[in-house]
Amino acid sequence: MEWNPETAQFLSQCFLNTLSPLPEPRRRAETALSEATERSNYGLAVLHLVAEPSVDEQIRQSAAVNFKNHLKARWAPSPPKEPNLPALNPISDPEKELIKSLIVSLMLKSSPKIQSQLSEALAVIGKHDFPKAWQTLLPELVANLDTLTQANDYASVNGVLATINSLFKKFRYQFKTNELLLDLKYCLDNFAKPLLEVFKRTVNLIDQAVACGAANAATLKLYIESQRLCCRIFYSLNFQELPEFFEDHMDEWMIEFKKYLTVKYPVLEDIGDDGLAVVDGLRAAVCENIGLYMEKEEELFQKYLSGFVEAVWSLLVASSASSSRERLTVTAIKFLTTVSTSVHHILFERDDILEQICQSIVIPNVMLRDEDEELFEMNYIEFIRRDMEGSDLDTRRRIACELLKGIGMHYKDKVTAKVSLQIKNCLGLFSQNPDANWKYKDCAIYLVVSLATKKAGGSSVSTDLVDVENFFGSVIVPELQSRDVNAFPMLKAGALKFFTMFRNQLPKAVAMALLPDVVRFLASESNVVHSYAASCIEKLLLVKDDGTRARYTAADISPFLLVLMTNLFSALEKPESEENQYIMKCIMRVLGAAEISRDVASACITGLTNVLSRVCENPKNPIFNHYLFESVAVLIRRACERDPTLISAFEGSLFPSLQMVLAKDVSEFFPYAFQLLAQLVELNRPPVPQHYVQIFEILLLPESWKKSANVPALVRLLQAFLRKAPHELNQQGRLSNVLGIFNTLISSPSTDDQGFYVLNTVIENLGYDVLSPFMGHIWVSLFNRLQHGRTVKFLKNLVIFMSLFLVKHGLQNLVVSMNAVQKDVFQTIVEQFWVPNLKLITGSVELKLTSVASTKLICESSTLLDSKVRGKMLDSIVTLLSRPEEERVLDEPDVPDFGETVGYNATFVHLYNAGKKEEDPLKEVNDPKQYLVASLANLAALSPGTYPQLIRENLEPANQTALLQLCSSYNLSIV
């Protein structure tokens, strides 16, 4: 794409139309631009348009955003998430070089809004190219910075500093590697000194402006912002370790840092929250820097410490009283917390200091504010994320409690006494006027909950602040027994959170008496309250006594099960809770614990399919949807296993929803739908109903297998069909189709285990007379993978497959079918792959199968395998059976784990409640160790002396001892 008047006109019109309120011109413009991105020099042409002063500012802003996004997508394109999607064409190297030569000067000449976009675009390039592939960048930025500061053009100075800040951020969050340290050294060598010079020059400008009383608010704002950016760059450059340059100039930095914590700037601070926010932004950045030095360079920082503690303390007392200064308050308290856990904790030892911390810092910050109430009412998901799920580490309420925990590490008794007194005072104030002073009660509950200590390795918590049962009875129970579920909702939420938190300590009788009240709160209009009620019930059902036995059983919840389920489904109809994940998780947990009668099952399947039909229209919340499908799966499992006559009713309810998923191509739900179908097929008794056979036909189409996310669920469904309807498989060429699917799956390391699942199910469920014509093709596919790209995972699966074949269809068929493909290949495979990989097998069923098959092989192959191979096979069997898994198996780096996050990123998500029961192909063998010893004893008796010699020559000494112990255990001997 050449830059000429026609290109300028085309791009200008497109970007103008993308701003149109009318959908049709907007869509046309977006399509035209999308097509244009495929042309070479597109990014360069857009950059020229951004630089064209004659073009309307709005069009240039839109072009700048497009340019930034174009670089994000194509500077270093990621591979497509789905294998069938085309890869994006990267920007060519010549175009990249031209963009890099233009972008800095253009950024500095642009208006603030365009400058911001170009700064982000530059950071995108820097992420990939800086510094190694863009060594001119930092010198160019430094030269411009010097010119701009001397010209007092601080709008542009801040643009440069913001860009450098973006480039250097990687030093804060990337792991320390030699490559990162080399990049850091380059940046320090080129920018440590210029950074200090800019910082000191700006210090002088601020001091002059304040001293002469002629400080202009707009100018001072730019200076203060410049210092904030310098502080953030300081933080990045010091994050990994203290550089020598900064150690040599520590005084120059620290003196100014302290000044910014103590000096006031009335010109800005008195004009309103905007001006105060700018100054507080600088102070917060200073607090982060001194916190970093306190953590990493405590000894060097010691001489400045008491002055900084005093300055931060004074600042906190002032900022804690203001709701608009959250960021500063949080960073300042974090600094004091770091000091409190260090060797300098003695600074907090005095009683009067602890008193002041509680009264002037902790209580003001823990007390609810208007913005907390607003978040509670307007954005319940974010409120719960912070309050219940612990993402509130950067909120003033949580960090104030962290300060108390920090001081408590060295002065536990003193902190406990002071905080207990504050809790008592808060409850006293509440009792004087409950309606007006309810926030004091909330404060008391919050302190107990937040300062509770979690016991290692479990969900139990403890506290020394109050007697849990007394506090629960006097403070929490009155809230839970309140008849009005909508009154004082924040107090109700706090009470439910306390109940949930201390659920393990509360006696069962106490909890059971209040459970019907918690069920009532599911009807609360407050989203937080009914979410907390659901979470409380769900967590109670997980409580275990003696680590294994559920404390609350089906009998405990059956008296109010119907009203519980009614209230849960009703809560899903309340505004903003239509996709409430806490409600759906509770439904799943209750269905997993309760005794499901036919009436409850019918009502629940109707409710769940109604929700499923609704979310199919527009899937939004992946966590909610996961619990929805888990709920359906657990209902099918528990209700249909108890009453098989429900299967057809469930099919009648579910099929329309599952057909909607497939018909509307709701791809996020495909893996779930296939797993539910597999579950239903497995519950049916043969013959499988005709409507499933139609699904079987769809399953065999190659198109169904194109999305990798669907493969595990499709394999599961295919396995269900193969087990329940093997006779259907040998009709109309279906077996050929199934083996075609196996062939596709086995060819890729990412899906070969799924291919083995299909193959093993075929081998297990069909007779050899049916399989025989296809065995040559199967072995060719397996041998191809063995030659090209074999992995540890593949070899283990191959051993399992061959073991299954041997026990199901006999050694003779195994040997003949393999050697028919390649002469004498059986012995080669056994010697080179079966023997060395046998000891890596994991899983109880797999271990039993492979050890028994290997034992059979030793006993039946005296004419096929020489004594050395059989001896080494025996050595591997004994290793497999006698040593713990962690001693036998190394980590496998060749297969990445599935991501833990449940999301719509085209990954398979397993339904726990739809999991199939593991089939044991050797039910007749109870103990593989006994089977080994008995088989060897019988074999040895036929030729005395042969096997003791084979054992001495081929088994490791440890395995010889282990085999002897096994013989002794079963009172058998090998002669």
PDB file of N, CA, C and O in Angstrom, residues 429-450:
ATOM      1  N   LEU A 429     -20.963   0.820  70.727  1.00  0.00           N
ATOM      2  CA  LEU A 429     -21.563   1.934  69.978  1.00  0.00           C
ATOM      3  C   LEU A 429     -22.775   1.460  69.186  1.00  0.00           C
ATOM      4  O   LEU A 429     -23.780   2.160  69.070  1.00  0.00           O
ATOM      5  N   PHE A 430     -22.679   0.245  68.587  1.00  0.00           N
ATOM      6  CA  PHE A 430     -23.816  -0.304  67.842  1.00  0.00           C
ATOM      7  C   PHE A 430     -25.032  -0.482  68.753  1.00  0.00           C
ATOM      8  O   PHE A 430     -26.156  -0.124  68.394  1.00  0.00           O
ATOM      9  N   SER A 431     -24.814  -1.024  69.949  1.00  0.00           N
ATOM     10  CA  SER A 431     -25.938  -1.312  70.842  1.00  0.00           C
ATOM     11  C   SER A 431     -26.649  -0.040  71.314  1.00  0.00           C
ATOM     12  O   SER A 431     -27.840  -0.068  71.634  1.00  0.00           O
ATOM     13  N   GLN A 432     -25.917   1.097  71.329  1.00  0.00           N
ATOM     14  CA  GLN A 432     -26.541   2.362  71.739  1.00  0.00           C
ATOM     15  C   GLN A 432     -27.596   2.816  70.740  1.00  0.00           C
ATOM     16  O   GLN A 432     -28.629   3.369  71.113  1.00  0.00           O
ATOM     17  N   ASN A 433     -27.319   2.574  69.439  1.00  0.00           N
ATOM     18  CA  ASN A 433     -28.272   2.999  68.404  1.00  0.00           C
ATOM     19  C   ASN A 433     -28.081   2.105  67.174  1.00  0.00           C
ATOM     20  O   ASN A 433     -27.397   2.489  66.220  1.00  0.00           O
ATOM     21  N   PRO A 434     -28.679   0.894  67.180  1.00  0.00           N
ATOM     22  CA  PRO A 434     -28.415  -0.082  66.108  1.00  0.00           C
ATOM     23  C   PRO A 434     -28.699   0.449  64.707  1.00  0.00           C
ATOM     24  O   PRO A 434     -27.943   0.168  63.773  1.00  0.00           O
ATOM     25  N   ASP A 435     -29.760   1.205  64.517  1.00  0.00           N
ATOM     26  CA  ASP A 435     -30.103   1.685  63.174  1.00  0.00           C
ATOM     27  C   ASP A 435     -29.067   2.669  62.639  1.00  0.00           C
ATOM     28  O   ASP A 435     -28.710   2.631  61.454  1.00  0.00           O
ATOM     29  N   ALA A 436     -28.600   3.569  63.521  1.00  0.00           N
ATOM     30  CA  ALA A 436     -27.655   4.595  63.064  1.00  0.00           C
ATOM     31  C   ALA A 436     -26.217   4.084  63.055  1.00  0.00           C
ATOM     32  O   ALA A 436     -25.406   4.514  62.227  1.00  0.00           O
ATOM     33  N   ASN A 437     -25.888   3.163  63.960  1.00  0.00           N
ATOM     34  CA  ASN A 437     -24.490   2.753  64.151  1.00  0.00           C
ATOM     35  C   ASN A 437     -24.204   1.340  63.645  1.00  0.00           C
ATOM     36  O   ASN A 437     -23.295   0.670  64.130  1.00  0.00           O
ATOM     37  N   TRP A 438     -24.957   0.866  62.644  1.00  0.00           N
ATOM     38  CA  TRP A 438     -24.760  -0.502  62.168  1.00  0.00           C
ATOM     39  C   TRP A 438     -23.372  -0.729  61.566  1.00  0.00           C
ATOM     40  O   TRP A 438     -22.841  -1.848  61.581  1.00  0.00           O
ATOM     41  N   LYS A 439     -22.746   0.351  61.079  1.00  0.00           N
ATOM     42  CA  LYS A 439     -21.420   0.197  60.471  1.00  0.00           C
ATOM     43  C   LYS A 439     -20.366  -0.202  61.502  1.00  0.00           C
ATOM     44  O   LYS A 439     -19.357  -0.826  61.159  1.00  0.00           O
ATOM     45  N   TYR A 440     -20.598   0.179  62.771  1.00  0.00           N
ATOM     46  CA  TYR A 440     -19.638  -0.225  63.810  1.00  0.00           C
ATOM     47  C   TYR A 440     -19.693  -1.739  64.028  1.00  0.00           C
ATOM     48  O   TYR A 440     -18.674  -2.385  64.274  1.00  0.00           O
ATOM     49  N   LYS A 441     -20.882  -2.311  63.947  1.00  0.00           N
ATOM     50  CA  LYS A 441     -21.007  -3.767  64.082  1.00  0.00           C
ATOM     51  C   LYS A 441     -20.328  -4.458  62.898  1.00  0.00           C
ATOM     52  O   LYS A 441     -19.631  -5.467  63.065  1.00  0.00           O
ATOM     53  N   ASP A 442     -20.542  -3.913  61.705  1.00  0.00           N
ATOM     54  CA  ASP A 442     -19.879  -4.467  60.525  1.00  0.00           C
ATOM     55  C   ASP A 442     -18.366  -4.416  60.706  1.00  0.00           C
ATOM     56  O   ASP A 442     -17.657  -5.374  60.362  1.00  0.00           O
ATOM     57  N   CYS A 443     -17.866  -3.306  61.254  1.00  0.00           N
ATOM     58  CA  CYS A 443     -16.425  -3.147  61.488  1.00  0.00           C
ATOM     59  C   CYS A 443     -15.915  -4.233  62.438  1.00  0.00           C
ATOM     60  O   CYS A 443     -14.867  -4.845  62.200  1.00  0.00           O
ATOM     61  N   ALA A 444     -16.671  -4.497  63.519  1.00  0.00           N
ATOM     62  CA  ALA A 444     -16.268  -5.529  64.487  1.00  0.00           C
ATOM     63  C   ALA A 444     -16.208  -6.906  63.834  1.00  0.00           C
ATOM     64  O   ALA A 444     -15.239  -7.657  64.015  1.00  0.00           O
ATOM     65  N   ILE A 445     -17.249  -7.246  63.039  1.00  0.00           N
ATOM     66  CA  ILE A 445     -17.273  -8.551  62.356  1.00  0.00           C
ATOM     67  C   ILE A 445     -16.107  -8.651  61.371  1.00  0.00           C
ATOM     68  O   ILE A 445     -15.415  -9.671  61.303  1.00  0.00           O
ATOM     69  N   TYR A 446     -15.856  -7.567  60.630  1.00  0.00           N
ATOM     70  CA  TYR A 446     -14.787  -7.567  59.627  1.00  0.00           C
ATOM     71  C   TYR A 446     -13.422  -7.806  60.287  1.00  0.00           C
ATOM     72  O   TYR A 446     -12.592  -8.557  59.767  1.00  0.00           O
ATOM     73  N   LEU A 447     -13.188  -7.164  61.438  1.00  0.00           N
ATOM     74  CA  LEU A 447     -11.908  -7.333  62.126  1.00  0.00           C
ATOM     75  C   LEU A 447     -11.701  -8.790  62.547  1.00  0.00           C
ATOM     76  O   LEU A 447     -10.613  -9.345  62.372  1.00  0.00           O
ATOM     77  N   VAL A 448     -12.745  -9.419  63.097  1.00  0.00           N
ATOM     78  CA  VAL A 448     -12.614 -10.810  63.531  1.00  0.00           C
ATOM     79  C   VAL A 448     -12.324 -11.724  62.335  1.00  0.00           C
ATOM     80  O   VAL A 448     -11.418 -12.557  62.368  1.00  0.00           O
ATOM     81  N   VAL A 449     -13.090 -11.529  61.258  1.00  0.00           N
ATOM     82  CA  VAL A 449     -12.944 -12.388  60.077  1.00  0.00           C
ATOM     83  C   VAL A 449     -11.582 -12.172  59.408  1.00  0.00           C
ATOM     84  O   VAL A 449     -10.879 -13.131  59.062  1.00  0.00           O
ATOM     85  N   SER A 450     -11.172 -10.913  59.238  1.00  0.00           N
ATOM     86  CA  SER A 450      -9.946 -10.621  58.493  1.00  0.00           C
ATOM     87  C   SER A 450      -8.689 -10.986  59.259  1.00  0.00           C
ATOM     88  O   SER A 450      -7.653 -11.269  58.653  1.00  0.00           O
TER      89      SER A 450
END
